[in-house]
PDB file of C-alpha atoms in Angstrom:
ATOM      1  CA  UNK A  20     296.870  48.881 182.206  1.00  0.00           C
ATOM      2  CA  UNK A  21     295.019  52.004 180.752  1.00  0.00           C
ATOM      3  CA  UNK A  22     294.062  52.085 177.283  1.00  0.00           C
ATOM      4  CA  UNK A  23     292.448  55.406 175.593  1.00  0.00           C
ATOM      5  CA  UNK A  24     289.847  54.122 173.719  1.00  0.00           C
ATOM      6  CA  UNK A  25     289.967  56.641 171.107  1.00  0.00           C
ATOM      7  CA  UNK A  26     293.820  56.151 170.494  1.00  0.00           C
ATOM      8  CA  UNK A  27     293.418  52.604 170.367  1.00  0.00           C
ATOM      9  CA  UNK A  28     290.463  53.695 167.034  1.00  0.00           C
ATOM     10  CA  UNK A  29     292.948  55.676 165.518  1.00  0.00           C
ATOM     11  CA  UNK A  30     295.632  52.921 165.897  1.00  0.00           C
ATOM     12  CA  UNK A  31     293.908  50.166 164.979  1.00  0.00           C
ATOM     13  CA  UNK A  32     290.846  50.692 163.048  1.00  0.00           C
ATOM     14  CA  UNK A  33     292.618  50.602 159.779  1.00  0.00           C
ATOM     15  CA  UNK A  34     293.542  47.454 160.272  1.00  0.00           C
ATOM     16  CA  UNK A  35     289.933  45.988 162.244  1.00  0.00           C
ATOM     17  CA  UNK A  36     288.641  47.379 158.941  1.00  0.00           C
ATOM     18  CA  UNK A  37     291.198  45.694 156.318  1.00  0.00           C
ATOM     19  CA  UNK A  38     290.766  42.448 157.824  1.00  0.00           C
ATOM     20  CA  UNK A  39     286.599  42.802 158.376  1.00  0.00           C
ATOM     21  CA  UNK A  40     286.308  44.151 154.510  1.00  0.00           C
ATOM     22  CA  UNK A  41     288.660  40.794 153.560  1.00  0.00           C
ATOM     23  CA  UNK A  42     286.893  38.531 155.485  1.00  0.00           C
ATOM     24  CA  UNK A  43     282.834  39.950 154.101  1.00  0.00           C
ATOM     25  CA  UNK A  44     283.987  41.541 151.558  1.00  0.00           C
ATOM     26  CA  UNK A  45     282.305  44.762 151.325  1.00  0.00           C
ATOM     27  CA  UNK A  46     281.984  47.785 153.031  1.00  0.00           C
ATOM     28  CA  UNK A  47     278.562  48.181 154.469  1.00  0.00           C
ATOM     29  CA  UNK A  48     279.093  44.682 156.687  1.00  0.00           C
ATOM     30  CA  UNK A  49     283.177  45.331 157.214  1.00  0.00           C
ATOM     31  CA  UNK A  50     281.619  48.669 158.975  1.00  0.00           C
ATOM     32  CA  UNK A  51     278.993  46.839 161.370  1.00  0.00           C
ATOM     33  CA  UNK A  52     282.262  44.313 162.180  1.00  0.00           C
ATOM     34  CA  UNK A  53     284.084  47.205 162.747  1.00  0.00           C
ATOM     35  CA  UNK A  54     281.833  48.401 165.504  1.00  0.00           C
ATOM     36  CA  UNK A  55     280.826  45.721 166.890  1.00  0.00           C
ATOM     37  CA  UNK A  56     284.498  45.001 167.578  1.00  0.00           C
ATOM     38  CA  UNK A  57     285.149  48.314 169.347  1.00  0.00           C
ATOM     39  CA  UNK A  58     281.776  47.812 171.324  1.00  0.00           C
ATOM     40  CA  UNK A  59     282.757  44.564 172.381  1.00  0.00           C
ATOM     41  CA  UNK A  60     285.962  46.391 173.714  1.00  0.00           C
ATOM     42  CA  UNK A  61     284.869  48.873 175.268  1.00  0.00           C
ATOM     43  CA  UNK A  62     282.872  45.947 177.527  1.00  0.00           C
ATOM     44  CA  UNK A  63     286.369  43.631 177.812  1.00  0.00           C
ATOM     45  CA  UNK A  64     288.843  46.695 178.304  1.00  0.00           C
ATOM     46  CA  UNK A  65     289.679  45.774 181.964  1.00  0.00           C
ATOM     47  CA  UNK A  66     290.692  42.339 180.345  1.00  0.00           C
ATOM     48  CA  UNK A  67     293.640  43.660 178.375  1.00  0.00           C
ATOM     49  CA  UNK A  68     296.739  42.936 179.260  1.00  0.00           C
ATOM     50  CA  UNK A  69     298.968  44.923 176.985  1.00  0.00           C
ATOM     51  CA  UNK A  70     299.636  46.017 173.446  1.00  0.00           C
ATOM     52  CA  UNK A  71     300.333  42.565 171.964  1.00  0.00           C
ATOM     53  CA  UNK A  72     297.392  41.130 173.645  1.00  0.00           C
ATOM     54  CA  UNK A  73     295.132  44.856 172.357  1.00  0.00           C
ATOM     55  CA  UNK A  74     296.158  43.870 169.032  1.00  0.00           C
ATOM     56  CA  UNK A  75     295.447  39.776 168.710  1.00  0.00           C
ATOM     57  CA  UNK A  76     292.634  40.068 170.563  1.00  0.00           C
ATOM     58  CA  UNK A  77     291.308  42.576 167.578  1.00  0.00           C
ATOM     59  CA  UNK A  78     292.544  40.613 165.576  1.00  0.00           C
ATOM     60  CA  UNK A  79     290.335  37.467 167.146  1.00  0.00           C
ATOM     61  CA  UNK A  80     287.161  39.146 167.809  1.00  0.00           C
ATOM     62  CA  UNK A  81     287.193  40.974 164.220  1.00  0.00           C
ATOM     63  CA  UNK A  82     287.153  37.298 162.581  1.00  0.00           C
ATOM     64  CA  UNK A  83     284.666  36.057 164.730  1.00  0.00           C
ATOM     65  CA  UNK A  84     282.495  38.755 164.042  1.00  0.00           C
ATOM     66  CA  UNK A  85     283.199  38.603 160.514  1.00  0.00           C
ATOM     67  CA  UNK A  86     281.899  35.103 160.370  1.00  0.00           C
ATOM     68  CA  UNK A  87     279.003  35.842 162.056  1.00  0.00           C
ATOM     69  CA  UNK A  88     278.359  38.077 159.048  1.00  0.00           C
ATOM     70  CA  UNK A  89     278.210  34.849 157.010  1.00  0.00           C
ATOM     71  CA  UNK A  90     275.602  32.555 159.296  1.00  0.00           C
ATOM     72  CA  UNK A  91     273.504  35.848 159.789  1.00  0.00           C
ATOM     73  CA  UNK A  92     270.886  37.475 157.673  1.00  0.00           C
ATOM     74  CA  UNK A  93     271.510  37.735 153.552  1.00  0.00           C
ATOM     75  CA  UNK A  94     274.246  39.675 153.086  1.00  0.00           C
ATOM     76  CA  UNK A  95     272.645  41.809 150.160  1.00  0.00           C
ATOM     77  CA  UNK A  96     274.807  45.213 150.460  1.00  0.00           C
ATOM     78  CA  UNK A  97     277.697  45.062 147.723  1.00  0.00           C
ATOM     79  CA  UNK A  98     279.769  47.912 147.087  1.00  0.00           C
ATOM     80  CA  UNK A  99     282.133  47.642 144.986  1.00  0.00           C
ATOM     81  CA  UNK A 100     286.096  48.494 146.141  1.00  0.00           C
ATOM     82  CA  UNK A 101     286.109  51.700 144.121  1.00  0.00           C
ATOM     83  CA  UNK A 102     283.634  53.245 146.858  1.00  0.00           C
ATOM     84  CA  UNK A 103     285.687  51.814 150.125  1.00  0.00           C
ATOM     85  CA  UNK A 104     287.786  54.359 152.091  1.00  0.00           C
ATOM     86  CA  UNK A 105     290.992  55.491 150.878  1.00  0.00           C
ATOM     87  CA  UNK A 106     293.186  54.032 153.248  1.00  0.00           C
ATOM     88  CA  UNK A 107     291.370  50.410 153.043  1.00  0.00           C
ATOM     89  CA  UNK A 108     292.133  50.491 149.121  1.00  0.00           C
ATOM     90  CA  UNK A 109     295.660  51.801 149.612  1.00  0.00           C
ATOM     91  CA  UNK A 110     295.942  49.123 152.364  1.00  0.00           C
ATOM     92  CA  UNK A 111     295.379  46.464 149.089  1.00  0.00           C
ATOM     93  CA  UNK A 112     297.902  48.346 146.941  1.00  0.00           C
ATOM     94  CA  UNK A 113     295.093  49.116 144.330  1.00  0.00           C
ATOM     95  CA  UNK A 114     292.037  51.768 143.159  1.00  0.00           C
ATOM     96  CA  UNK A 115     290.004  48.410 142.000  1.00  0.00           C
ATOM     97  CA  UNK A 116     289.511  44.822 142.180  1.00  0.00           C
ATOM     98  CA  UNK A 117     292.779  43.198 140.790  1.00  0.00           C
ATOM     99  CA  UNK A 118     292.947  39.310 140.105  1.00  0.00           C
ATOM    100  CA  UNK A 119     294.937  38.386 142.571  1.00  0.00           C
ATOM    101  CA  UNK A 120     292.419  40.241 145.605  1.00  0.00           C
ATOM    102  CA  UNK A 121     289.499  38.607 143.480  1.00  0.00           C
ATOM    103  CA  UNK A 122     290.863  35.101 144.033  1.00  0.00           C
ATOM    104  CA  UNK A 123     292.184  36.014 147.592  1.00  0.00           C
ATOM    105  CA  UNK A 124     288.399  36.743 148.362  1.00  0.00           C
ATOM    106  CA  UNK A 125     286.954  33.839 146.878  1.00  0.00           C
ATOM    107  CA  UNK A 126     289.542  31.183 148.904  1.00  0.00           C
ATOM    108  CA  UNK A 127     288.235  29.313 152.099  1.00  0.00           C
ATOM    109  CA  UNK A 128     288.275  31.269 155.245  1.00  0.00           C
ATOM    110  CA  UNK A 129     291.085  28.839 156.926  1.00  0.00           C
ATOM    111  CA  UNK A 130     293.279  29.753 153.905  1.00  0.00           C
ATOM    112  CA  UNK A 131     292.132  33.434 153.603  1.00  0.00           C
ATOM    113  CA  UNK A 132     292.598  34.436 157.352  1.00  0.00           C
ATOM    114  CA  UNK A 133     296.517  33.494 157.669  1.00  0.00           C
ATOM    115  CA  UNK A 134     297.416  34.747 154.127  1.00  0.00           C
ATOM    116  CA  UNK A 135     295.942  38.170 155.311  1.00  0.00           C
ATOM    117  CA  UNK A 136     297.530  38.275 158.381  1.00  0.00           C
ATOM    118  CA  UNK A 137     301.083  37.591 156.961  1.00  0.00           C
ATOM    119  CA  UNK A 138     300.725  39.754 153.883  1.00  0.00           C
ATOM    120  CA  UNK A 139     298.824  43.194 154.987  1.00  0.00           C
ATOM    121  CA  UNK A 140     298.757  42.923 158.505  1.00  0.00           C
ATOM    122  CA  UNK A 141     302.541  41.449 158.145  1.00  0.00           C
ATOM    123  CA  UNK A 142     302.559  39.158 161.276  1.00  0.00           C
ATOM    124  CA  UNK A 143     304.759  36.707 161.917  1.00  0.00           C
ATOM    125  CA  UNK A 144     303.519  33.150 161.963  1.00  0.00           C
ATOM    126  CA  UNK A 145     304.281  32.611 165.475  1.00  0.00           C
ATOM    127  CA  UNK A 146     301.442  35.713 166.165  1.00  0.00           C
ATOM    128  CA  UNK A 147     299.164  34.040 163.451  1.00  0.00           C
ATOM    129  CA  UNK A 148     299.426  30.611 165.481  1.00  0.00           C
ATOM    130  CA  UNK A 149     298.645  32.654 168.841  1.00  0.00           C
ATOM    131  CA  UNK A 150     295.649  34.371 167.712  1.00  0.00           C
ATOM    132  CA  UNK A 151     294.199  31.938 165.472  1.00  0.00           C
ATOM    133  CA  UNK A 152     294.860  28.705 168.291  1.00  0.00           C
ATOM    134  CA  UNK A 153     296.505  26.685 165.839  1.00  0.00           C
ATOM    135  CA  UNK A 154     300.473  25.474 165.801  1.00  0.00           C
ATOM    136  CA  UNK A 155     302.858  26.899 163.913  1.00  0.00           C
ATOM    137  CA  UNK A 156     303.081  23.856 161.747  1.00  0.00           C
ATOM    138  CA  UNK A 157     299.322  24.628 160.704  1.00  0.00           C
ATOM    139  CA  UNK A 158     299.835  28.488 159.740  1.00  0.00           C
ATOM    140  CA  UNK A 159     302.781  27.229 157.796  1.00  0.00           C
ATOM    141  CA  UNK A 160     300.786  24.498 156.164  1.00  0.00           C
ATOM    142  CA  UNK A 161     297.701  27.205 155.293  1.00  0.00           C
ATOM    143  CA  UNK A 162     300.197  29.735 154.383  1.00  0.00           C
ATOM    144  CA  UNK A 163     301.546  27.004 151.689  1.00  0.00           C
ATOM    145  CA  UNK A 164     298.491  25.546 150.476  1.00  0.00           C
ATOM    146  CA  UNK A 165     296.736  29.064 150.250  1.00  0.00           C
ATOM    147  CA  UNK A 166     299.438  30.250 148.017  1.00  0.00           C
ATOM    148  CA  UNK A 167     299.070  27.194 145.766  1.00  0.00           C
ATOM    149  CA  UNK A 168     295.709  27.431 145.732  1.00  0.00           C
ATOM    150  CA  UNK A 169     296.099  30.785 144.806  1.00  0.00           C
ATOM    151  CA  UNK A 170     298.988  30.214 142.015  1.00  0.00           C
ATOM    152  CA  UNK A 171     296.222  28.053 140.185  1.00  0.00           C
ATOM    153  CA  UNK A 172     293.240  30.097 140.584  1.00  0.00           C
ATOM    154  CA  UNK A 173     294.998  32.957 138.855  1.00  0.00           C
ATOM    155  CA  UNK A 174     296.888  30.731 136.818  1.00  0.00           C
ATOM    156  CA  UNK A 175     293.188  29.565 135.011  1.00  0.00           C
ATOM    157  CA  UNK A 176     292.982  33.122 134.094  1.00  0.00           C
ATOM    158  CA  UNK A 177     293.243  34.147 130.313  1.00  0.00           C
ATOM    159  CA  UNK A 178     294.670  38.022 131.495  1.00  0.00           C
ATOM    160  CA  UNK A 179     296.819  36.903 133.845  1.00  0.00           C
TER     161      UNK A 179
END
């Protein structure tokens, strides 16, 4: 299958970029994901199959890069959501940091991953299962238990 590399950008960057900035959380690392993602596909292009597989396999290599992010150098460039690209925050539904995409950032990954791949990237959990190599049971059960762990987190909140 032939892809056009620069139609694949325009169709799925927002989305490499949503899910990099969720899983660093900030711009100036989401951005290195995000090209290192579209590097490494460029090399693996003859390896796609079709849309579906285009699209998890994004999905896979942007979390794996993300976490390399975390078990890299310091990660000492914050900036704050305000400053992110305009269709990243209207991707979150907001022009700043709310409470509930505070406590989304701070859950573990294994919760954080599924929750924002059924929420903003609206997948269903049999795609979630596929790309993450886990059962549906499992995305069900992290869907479940990052939602509860979520109710309580904002539910310690004073403003809330």
């Amino acid at each position: 299958m032939r892809f056009d590399l620069e139609q694949i950008v325009r169709k799925h960057g927002d989305m490499v970029l949503r899910l990099a900035v969720s899983q660093v959380g900030n711009r100036a690392d989401a951005e290195d994901v995000f090209q290192e993602v579209f590097i490494r596909l460029v090399r693996s292009m003859d390896k796609i199959q079709d849309e579906d597989h285009l699209r998890n396999w994004l999905i896979r290599v942007t979390i794996n890069r993300s976490r390399s992010v975390f078990s890299s150098a310091p990660r000492k460039r914050e900036l704050p959501v305000e400053e992110l690209p305009e269709t990243v925050v209207e991707s979150f539904d907001t022009a700043a940091p709310t409470p509930a995409t505070d406590a989304m950032q701070r859950l573990p990954e294994k919760y954080r991953v599924p929750l924002h791949m059924f929420y903003f990237e609206e997948l269903p959990i049999s795609d979630i299962a596929r790309i993450l190599e886990s059962s549906e049971g499992t995305v069900k059960s992290q869907l479940s238990r990052g939602r509860q762990m979520l109710r309580e987190s904002l539910g310690e909140m004073s403003y809330v």
